[in-house]
Short mmCIF file of N, CA and C in Angstrom, two decimals:
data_model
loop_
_atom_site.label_atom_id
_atom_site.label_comp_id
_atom_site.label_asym_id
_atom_site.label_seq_id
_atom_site.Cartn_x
_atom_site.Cartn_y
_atom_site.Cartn_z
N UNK A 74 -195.71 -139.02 159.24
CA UNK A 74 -196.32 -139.78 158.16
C UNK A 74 -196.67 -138.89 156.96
N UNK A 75 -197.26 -137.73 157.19
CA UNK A 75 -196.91 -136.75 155.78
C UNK A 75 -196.05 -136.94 155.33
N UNK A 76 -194.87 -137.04 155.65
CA UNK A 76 -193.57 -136.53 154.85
C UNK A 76 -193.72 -137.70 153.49
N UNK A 77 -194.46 -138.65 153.91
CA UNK A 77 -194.22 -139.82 152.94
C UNK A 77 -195.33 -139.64 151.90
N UNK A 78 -196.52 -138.92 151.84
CA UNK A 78 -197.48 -138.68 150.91
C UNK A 78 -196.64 -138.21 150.04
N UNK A 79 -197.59 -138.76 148.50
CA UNK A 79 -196.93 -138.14 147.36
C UNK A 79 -198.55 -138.34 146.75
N UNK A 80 -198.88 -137.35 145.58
CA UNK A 80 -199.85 -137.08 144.79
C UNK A 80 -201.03 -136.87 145.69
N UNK A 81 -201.17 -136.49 147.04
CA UNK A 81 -202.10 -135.99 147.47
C UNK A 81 -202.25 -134.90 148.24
N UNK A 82 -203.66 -134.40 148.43
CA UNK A 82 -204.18 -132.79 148.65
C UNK A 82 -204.17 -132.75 150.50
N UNK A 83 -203.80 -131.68 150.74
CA UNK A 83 -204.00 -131.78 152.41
C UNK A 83 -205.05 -130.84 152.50
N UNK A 84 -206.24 -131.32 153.03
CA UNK A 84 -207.71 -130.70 152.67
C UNK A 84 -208.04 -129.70 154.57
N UNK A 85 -207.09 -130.41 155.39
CA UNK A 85 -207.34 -129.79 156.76
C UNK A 85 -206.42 -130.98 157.58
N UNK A 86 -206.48 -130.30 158.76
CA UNK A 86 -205.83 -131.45 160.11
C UNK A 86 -205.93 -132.43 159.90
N UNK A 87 -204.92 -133.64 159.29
CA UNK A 87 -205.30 -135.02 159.28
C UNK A 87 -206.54 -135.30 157.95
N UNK A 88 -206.05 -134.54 157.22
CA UNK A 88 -207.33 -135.15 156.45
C UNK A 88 -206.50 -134.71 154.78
N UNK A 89 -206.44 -136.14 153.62
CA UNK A 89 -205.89 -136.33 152.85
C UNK A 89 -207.05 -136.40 151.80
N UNK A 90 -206.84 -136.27 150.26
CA UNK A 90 -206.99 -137.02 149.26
C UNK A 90 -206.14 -136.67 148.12
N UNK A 91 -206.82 -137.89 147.33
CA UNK A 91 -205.77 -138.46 146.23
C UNK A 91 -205.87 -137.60 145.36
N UNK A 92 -204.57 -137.04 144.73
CA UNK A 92 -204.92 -136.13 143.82
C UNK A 92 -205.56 -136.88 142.13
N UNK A 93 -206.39 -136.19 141.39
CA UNK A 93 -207.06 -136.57 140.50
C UNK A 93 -205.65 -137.14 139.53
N UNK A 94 -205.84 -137.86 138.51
CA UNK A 94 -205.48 -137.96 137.55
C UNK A 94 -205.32 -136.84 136.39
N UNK A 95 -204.83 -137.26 134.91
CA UNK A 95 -205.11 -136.48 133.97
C UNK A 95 -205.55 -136.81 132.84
N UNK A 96 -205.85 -136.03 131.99
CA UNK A 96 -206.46 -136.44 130.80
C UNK A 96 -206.09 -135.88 129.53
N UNK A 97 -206.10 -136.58 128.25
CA UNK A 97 -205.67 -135.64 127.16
C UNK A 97 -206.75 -134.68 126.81
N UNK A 98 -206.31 -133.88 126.24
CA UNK A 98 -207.22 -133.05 125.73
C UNK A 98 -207.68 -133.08 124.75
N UNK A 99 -206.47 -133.41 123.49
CA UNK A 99 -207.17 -134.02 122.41
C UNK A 99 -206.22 -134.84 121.88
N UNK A 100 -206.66 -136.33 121.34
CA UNK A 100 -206.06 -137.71 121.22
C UNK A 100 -205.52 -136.97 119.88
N UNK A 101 -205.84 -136.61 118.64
CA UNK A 101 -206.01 -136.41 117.43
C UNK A 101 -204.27 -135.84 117.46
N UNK A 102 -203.70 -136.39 116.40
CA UNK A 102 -202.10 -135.93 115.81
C UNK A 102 -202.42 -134.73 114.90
N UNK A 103 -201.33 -134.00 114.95
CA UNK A 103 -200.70 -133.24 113.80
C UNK A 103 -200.69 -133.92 112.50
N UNK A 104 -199.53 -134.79 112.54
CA UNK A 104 -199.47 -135.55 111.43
C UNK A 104 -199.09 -136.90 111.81
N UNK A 105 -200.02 -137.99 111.80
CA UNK A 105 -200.33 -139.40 112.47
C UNK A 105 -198.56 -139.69 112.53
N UNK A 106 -197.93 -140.14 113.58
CA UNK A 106 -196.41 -141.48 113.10
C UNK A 106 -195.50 -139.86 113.96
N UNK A 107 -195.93 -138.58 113.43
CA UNK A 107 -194.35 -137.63 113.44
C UNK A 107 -194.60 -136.95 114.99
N UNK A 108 -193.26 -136.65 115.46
CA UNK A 108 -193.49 -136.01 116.34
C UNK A 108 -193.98 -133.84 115.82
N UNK A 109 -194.09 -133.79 117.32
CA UNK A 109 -194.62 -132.39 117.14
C UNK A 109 -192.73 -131.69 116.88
N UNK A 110 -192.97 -130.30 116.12
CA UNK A 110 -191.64 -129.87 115.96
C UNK A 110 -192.09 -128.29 116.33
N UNK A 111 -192.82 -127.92 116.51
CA UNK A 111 -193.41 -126.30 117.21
C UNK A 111 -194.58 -126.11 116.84
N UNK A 112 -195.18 -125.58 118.19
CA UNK A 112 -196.66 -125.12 118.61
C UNK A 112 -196.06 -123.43 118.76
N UNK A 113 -197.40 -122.66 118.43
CA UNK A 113 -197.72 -121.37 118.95
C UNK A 113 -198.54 -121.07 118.48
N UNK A 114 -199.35 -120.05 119.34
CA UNK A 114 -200.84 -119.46 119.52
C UNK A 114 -201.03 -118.30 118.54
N UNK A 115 -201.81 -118.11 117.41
CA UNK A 115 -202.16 -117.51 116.60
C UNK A 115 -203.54 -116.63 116.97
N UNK A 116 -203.33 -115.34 117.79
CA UNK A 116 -204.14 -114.29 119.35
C UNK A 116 -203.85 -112.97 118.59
N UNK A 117 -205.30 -112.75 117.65
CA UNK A 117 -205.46 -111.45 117.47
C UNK A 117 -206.88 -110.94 118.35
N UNK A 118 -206.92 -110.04 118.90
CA UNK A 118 -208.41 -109.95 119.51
C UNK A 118 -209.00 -110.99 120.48
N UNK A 119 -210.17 -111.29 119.88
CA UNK A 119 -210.87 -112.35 120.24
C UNK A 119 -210.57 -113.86 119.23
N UNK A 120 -209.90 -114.07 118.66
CA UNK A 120 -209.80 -115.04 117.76
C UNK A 120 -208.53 -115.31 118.09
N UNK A 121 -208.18 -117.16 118.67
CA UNK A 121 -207.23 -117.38 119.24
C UNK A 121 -207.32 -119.22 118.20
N UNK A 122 -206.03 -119.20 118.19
CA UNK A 122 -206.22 -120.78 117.25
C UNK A 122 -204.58 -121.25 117.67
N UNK A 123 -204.20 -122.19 118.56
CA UNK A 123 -203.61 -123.21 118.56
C UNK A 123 -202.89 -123.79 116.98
N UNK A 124 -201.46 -123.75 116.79
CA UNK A 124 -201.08 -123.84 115.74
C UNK A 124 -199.99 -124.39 115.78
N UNK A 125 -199.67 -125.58 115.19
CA UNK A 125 -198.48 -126.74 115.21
C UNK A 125 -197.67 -127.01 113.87
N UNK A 126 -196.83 -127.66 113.81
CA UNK A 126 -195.99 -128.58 113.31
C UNK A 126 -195.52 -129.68 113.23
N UNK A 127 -195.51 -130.49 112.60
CA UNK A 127 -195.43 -131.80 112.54
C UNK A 127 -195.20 -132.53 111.30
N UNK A 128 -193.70 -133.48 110.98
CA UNK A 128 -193.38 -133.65 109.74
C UNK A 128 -193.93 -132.77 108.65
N UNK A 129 -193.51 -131.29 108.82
CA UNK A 129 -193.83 -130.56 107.51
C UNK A 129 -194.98 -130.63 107.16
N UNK A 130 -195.85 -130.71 107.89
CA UNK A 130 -197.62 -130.07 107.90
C UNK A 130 -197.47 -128.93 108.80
N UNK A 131 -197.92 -128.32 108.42
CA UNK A 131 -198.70 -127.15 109.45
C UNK A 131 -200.16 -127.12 109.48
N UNK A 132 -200.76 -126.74 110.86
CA UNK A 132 -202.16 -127.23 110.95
C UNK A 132 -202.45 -126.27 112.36
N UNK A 133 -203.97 -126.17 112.45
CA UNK A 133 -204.32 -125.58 113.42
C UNK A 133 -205.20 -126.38 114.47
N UNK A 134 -205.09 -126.22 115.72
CA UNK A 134 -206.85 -126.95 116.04
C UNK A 134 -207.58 -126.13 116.00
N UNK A 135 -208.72 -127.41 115.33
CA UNK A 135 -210.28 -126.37 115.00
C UNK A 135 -211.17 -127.53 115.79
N UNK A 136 -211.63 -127.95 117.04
CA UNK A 136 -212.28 -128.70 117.90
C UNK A 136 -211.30 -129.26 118.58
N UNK A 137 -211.37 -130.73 118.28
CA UNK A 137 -211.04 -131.80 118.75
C UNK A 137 -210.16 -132.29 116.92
N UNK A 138 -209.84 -131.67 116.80
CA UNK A 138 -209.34 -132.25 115.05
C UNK A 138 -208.00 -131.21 114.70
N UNK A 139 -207.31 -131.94 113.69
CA UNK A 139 -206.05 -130.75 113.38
C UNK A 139 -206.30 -130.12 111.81
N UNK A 140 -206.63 -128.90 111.70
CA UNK A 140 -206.86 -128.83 109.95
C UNK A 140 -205.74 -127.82 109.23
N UNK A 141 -205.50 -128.77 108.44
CA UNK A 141 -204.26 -128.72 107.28
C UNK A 141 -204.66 -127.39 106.89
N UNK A 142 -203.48 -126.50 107.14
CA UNK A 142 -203.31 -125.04 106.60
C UNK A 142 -202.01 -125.26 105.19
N UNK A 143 -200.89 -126.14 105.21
CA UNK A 143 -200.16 -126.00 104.65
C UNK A 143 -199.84 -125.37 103.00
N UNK A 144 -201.31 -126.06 102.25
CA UNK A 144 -201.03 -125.78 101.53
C UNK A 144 -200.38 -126.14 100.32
N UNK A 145 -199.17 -125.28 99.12
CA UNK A 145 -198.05 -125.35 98.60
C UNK A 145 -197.17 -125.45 99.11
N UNK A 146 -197.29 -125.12 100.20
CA UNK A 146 -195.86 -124.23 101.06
C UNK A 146 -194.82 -125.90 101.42
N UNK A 147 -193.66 -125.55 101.81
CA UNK A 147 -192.18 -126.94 101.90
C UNK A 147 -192.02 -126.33 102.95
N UNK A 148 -192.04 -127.19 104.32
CA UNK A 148 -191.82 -126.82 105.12
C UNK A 148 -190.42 -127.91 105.68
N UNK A 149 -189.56 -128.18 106.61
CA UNK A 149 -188.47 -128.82 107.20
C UNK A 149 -189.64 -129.64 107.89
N UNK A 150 -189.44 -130.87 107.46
CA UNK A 150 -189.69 -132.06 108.22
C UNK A 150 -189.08 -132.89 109.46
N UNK A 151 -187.50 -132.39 109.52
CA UNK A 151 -187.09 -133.10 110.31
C UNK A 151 -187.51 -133.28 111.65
N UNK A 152 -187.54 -134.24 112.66
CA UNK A 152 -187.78 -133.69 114.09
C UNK A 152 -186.95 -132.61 114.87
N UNK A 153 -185.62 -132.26 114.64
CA UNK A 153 -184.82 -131.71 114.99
C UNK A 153 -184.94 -130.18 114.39
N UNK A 154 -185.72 -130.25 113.70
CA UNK A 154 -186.01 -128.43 113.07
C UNK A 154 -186.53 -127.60 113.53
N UNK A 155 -186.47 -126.31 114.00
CA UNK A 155 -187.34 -125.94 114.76
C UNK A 155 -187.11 -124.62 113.88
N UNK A 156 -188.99 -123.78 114.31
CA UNK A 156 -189.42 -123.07 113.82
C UNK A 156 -189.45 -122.15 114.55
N UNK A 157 -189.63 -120.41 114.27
CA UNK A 157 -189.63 -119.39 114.62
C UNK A 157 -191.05 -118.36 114.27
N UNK A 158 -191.34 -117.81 115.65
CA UNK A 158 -192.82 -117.67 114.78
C UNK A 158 -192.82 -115.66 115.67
N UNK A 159 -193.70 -114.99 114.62
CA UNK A 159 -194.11 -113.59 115.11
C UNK A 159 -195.38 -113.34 114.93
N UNK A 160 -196.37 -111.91 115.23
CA UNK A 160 -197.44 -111.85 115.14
C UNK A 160 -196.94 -110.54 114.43
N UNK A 161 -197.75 -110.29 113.47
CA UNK A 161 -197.97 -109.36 112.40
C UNK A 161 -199.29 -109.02 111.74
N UNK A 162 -199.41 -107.29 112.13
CA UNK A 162 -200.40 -106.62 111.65
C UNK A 162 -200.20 -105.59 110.22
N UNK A 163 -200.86 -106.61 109.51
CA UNK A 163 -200.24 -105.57 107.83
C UNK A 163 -201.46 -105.04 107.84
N UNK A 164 -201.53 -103.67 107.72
CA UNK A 164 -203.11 -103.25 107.37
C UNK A 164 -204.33 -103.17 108.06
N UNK A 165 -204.65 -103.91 107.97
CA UNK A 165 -206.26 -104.30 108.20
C UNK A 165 -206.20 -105.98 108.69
N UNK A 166 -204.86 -106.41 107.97
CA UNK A 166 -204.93 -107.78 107.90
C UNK A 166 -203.81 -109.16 109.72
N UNK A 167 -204.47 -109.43 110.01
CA UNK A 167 -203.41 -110.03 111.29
C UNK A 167 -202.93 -111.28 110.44
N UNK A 168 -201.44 -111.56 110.92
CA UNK A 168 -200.80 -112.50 110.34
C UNK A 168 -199.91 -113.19 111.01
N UNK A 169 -199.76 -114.73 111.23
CA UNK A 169 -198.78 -115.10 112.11
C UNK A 169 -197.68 -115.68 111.03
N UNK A 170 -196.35 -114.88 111.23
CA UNK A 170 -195.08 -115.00 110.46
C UNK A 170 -194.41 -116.27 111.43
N UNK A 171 -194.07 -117.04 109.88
CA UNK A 171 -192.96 -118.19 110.50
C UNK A 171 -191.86 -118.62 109.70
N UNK A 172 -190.96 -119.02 110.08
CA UNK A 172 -189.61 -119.39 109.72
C UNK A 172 -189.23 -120.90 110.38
N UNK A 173 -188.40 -121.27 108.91
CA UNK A 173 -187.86 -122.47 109.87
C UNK A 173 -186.02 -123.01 109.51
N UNK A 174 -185.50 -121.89 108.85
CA UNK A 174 -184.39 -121.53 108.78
C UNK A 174 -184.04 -122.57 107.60
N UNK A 175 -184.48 -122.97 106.72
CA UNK A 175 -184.65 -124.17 105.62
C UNK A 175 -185.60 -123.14 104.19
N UNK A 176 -186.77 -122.72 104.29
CA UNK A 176 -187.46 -122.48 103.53
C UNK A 176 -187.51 -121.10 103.70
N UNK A 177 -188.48 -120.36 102.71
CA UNK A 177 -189.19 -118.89 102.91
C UNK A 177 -189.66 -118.89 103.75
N UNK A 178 -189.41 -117.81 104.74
CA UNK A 178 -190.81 -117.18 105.70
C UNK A 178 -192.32 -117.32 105.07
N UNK A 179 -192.88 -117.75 105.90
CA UNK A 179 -194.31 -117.71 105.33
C UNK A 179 -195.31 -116.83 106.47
N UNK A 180 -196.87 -116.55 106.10
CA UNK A 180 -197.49 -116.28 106.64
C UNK A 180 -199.10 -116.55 106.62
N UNK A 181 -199.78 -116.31 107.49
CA UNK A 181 -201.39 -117.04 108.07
C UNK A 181 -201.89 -116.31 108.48
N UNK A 182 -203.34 -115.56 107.75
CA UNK A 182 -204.02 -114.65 108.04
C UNK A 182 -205.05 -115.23 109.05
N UNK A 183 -204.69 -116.53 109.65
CA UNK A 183 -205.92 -117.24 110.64
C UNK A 183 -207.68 -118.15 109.52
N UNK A 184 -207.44 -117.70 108.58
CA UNK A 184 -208.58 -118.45 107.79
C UNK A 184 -208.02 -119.46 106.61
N UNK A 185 -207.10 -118.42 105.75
CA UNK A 185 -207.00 -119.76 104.56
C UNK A 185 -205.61 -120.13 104.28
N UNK A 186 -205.23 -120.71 103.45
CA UNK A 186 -203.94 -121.31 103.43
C UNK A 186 -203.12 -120.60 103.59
N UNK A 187 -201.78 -121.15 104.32
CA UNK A 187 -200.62 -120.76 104.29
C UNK A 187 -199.74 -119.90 102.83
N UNK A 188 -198.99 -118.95 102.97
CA UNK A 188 -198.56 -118.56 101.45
C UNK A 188 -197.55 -118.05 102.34
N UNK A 189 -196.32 -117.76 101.49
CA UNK A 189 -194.70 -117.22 101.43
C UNK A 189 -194.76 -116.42 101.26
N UNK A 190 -193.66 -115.26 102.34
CA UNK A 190 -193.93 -113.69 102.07
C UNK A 190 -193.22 -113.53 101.05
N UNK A 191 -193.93 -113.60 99.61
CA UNK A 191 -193.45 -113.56 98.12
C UNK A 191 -193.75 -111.96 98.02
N UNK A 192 -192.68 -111.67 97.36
CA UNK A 192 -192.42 -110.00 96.62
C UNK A 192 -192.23 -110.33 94.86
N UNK A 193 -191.82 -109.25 94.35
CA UNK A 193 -191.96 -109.38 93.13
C UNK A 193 -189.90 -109.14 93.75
N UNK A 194 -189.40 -109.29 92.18
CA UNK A 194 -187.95 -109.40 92.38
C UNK A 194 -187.28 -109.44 93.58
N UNK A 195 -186.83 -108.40 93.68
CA UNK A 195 -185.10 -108.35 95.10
C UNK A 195 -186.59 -107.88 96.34
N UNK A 196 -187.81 -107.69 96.13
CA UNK A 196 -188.80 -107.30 96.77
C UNK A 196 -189.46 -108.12 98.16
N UNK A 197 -189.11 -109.39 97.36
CA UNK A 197 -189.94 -110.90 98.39
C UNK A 197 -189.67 -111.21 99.29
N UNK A 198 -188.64 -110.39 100.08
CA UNK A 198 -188.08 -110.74 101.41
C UNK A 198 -186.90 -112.39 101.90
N UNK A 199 -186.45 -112.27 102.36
CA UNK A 199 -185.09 -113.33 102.52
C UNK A 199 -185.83 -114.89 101.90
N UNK A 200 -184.95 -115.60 101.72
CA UNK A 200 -185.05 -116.99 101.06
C UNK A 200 -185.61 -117.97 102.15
N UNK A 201 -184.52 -117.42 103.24
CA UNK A 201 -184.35 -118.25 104.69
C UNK A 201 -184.28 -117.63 105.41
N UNK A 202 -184.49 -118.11 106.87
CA UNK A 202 -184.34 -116.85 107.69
C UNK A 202 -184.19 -117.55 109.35
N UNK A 203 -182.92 -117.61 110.09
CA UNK A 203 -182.88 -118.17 111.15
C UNK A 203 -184.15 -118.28 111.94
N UNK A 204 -184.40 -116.81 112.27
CA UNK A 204 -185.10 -116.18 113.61
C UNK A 204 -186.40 -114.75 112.58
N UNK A 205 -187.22 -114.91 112.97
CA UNK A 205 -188.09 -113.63 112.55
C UNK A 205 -189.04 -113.10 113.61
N UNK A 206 -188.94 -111.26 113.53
CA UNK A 206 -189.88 -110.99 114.96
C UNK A 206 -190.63 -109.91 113.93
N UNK A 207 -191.17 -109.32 114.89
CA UNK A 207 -191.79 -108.35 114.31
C UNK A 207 -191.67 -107.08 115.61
N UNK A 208 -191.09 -105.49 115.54
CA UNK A 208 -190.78 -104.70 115.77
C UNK A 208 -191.19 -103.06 115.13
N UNK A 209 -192.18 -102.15 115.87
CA UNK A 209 -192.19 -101.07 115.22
C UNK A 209 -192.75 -100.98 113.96
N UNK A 210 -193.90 -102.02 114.02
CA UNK A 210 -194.71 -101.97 112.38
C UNK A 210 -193.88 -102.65 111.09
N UNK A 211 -192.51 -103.77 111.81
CA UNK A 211 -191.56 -104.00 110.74
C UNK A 211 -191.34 -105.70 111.08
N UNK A 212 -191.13 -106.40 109.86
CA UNK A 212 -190.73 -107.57 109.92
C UNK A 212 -188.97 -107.58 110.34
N UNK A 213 -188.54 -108.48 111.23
CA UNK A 213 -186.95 -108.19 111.08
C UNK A 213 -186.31 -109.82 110.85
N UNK A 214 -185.70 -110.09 110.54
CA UNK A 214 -185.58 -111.49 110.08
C UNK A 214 -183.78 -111.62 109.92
N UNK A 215 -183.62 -112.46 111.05
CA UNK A 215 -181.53 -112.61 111.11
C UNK A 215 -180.94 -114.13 110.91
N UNK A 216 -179.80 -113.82 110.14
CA UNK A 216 -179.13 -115.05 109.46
C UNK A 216 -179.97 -115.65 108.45
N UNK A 217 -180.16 -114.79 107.21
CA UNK A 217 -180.40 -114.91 105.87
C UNK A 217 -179.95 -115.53 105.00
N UNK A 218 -180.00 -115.55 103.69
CA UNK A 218 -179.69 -116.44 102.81
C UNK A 218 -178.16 -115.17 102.21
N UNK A 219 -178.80 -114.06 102.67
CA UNK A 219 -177.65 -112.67 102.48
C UNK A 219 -176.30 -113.29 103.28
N UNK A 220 -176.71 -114.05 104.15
CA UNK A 220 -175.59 -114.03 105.60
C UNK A 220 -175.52 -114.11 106.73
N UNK A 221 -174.58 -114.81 107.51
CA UNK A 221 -175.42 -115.12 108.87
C UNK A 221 -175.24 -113.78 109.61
N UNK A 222 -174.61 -113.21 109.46
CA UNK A 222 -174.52 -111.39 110.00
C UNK A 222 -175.40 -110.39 109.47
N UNK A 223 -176.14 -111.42 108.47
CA UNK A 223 -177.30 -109.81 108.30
C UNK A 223 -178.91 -109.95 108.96
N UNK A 224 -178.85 -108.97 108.91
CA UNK A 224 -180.40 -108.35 109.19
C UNK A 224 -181.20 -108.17 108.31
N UNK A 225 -182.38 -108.28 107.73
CA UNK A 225 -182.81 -107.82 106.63
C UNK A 225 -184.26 -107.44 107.43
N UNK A 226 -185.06 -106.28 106.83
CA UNK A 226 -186.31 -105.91 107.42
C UNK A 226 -187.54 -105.43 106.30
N UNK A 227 -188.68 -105.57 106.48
CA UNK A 227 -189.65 -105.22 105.75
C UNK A 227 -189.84 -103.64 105.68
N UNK A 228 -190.79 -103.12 104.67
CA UNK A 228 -191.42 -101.73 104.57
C UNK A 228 -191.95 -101.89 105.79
N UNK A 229 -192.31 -100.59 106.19
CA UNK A 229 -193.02 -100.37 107.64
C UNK A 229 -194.78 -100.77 107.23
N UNK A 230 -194.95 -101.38 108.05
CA UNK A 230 -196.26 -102.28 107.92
C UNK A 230 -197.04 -103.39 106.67
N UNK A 231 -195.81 -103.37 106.21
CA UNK A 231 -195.94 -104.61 104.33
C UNK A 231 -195.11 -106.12 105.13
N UNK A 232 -196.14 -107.07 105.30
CA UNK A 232 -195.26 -107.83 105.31
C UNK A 232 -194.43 -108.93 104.36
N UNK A 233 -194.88 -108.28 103.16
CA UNK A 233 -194.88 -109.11 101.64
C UNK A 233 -194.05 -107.78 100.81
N UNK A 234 -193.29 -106.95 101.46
CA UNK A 234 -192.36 -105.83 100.68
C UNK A 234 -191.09 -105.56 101.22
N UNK A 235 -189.96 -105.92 100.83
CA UNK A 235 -188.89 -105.98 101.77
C UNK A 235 -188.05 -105.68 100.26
N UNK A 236 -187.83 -104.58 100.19
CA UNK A 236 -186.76 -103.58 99.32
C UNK A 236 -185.49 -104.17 99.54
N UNK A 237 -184.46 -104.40 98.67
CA UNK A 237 -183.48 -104.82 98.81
C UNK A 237 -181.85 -103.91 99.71
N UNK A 238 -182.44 -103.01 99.93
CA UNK A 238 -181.63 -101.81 100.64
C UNK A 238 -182.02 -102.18 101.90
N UNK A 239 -183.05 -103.06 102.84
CA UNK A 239 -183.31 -102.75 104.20
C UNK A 239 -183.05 -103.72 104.59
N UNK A 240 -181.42 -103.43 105.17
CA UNK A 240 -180.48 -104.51 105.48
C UNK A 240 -179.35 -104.36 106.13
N UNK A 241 -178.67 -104.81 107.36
CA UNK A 241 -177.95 -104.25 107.54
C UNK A 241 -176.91 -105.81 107.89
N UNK A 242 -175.49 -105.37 108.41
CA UNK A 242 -174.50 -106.06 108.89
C UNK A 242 -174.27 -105.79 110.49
N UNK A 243 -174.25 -107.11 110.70
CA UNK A 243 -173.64 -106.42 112.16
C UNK A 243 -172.65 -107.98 112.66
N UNK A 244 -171.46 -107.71 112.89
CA UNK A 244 -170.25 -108.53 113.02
C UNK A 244 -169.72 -108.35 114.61
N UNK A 245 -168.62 -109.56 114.95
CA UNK A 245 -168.25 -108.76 116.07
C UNK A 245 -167.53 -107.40 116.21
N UNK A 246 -166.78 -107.13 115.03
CA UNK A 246 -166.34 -105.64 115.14
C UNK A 246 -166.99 -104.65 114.88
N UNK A 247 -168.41 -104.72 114.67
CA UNK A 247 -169.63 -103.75 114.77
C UNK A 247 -169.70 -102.75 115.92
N UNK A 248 -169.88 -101.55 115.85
CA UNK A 248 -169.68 -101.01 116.72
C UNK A 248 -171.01 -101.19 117.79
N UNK A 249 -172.25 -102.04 117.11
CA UNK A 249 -173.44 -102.03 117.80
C UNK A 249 -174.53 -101.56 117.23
N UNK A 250 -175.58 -101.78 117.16
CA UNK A 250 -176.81 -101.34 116.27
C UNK A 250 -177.61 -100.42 116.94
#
């Protein structure tokens, strides 16, 4: 007759209960009507913030509520878009880098609005950017607006300085990076 239990706890010899139910955690949307299009955890230290997407809002939870970081910033609305996210330490400053292969990389110091890793000229780092990580004190960011074979990377610890020389190719006849 075990074999036929389903959703319950075997507490000892002959002795069953029902496993509990579940519950939401928090009813409250991203953005009321859209689905979610990427979550990730924004974990410097002790300061940890839950951070989503949804029809081209970006937002964090702050309780039981979602609060609008977005901003200026154009983010890909579609449901089918998906975003790419890194953790980045410029300085003094922690920053969670994101991409959504549509717009500029942007970045979130965890308090105030969202802003685009804007440079001054060839300086501002890629337009677009498939995929972005962060490596060795460096932003690295692949399939650019340069090309889907390039690489392009930041100054070592700037994540708002990306020189137009720090860039590379890599194809299938590459010998390998």
């Amino acid at each position: 007759y075990l074999t036929k239990l389903r959703n319950y706890h075997l507490l000892g010899r002959g002795v069953a209960q029902k496993r509990k139910g579940h519950q939401q955690h928090v009813a409250a949307r991203i953005n009321a009507g859209n689905t979610v299009q990427s979550q990730t955890m924004y974990e410097f230290g002790t300061t940890r913030h839950l951070v989503g997407v949804s029809g081209g809002r970006l937002a964090y939870l702050n309780g039981s509520s979602w609060d609008n970081i977005t901003g200026l910033l154009t983010l890909a609305s579609g449901q089918d878009d998906r975003f790419r996210w890194a953790q980045f330490l410029d300085g003094n400053t922690s920053y969670l880098v994101g991409t959504d292969n549509k717009n500029r990389p942007f970045k979130w110091d965890g308090t105030s609005a969202v802003a685009t890793l804007l440079g001054q000229g060839s300086e501002g780092g890629p337009s677009k950017a498939l995929d972005i990580t962060e490596f060795f004190g460096r932003l690295w960011a692949i399939n650019t607006d340069t090309g889907e074979t390039v690489t392009e990377y930041s100054e070592d610890g700037e994540a708002s300085l990306w020189p137009g020389g720090l860039f590379f190719s890599a194809t299938r006849e590459s010998p390998g990076v």
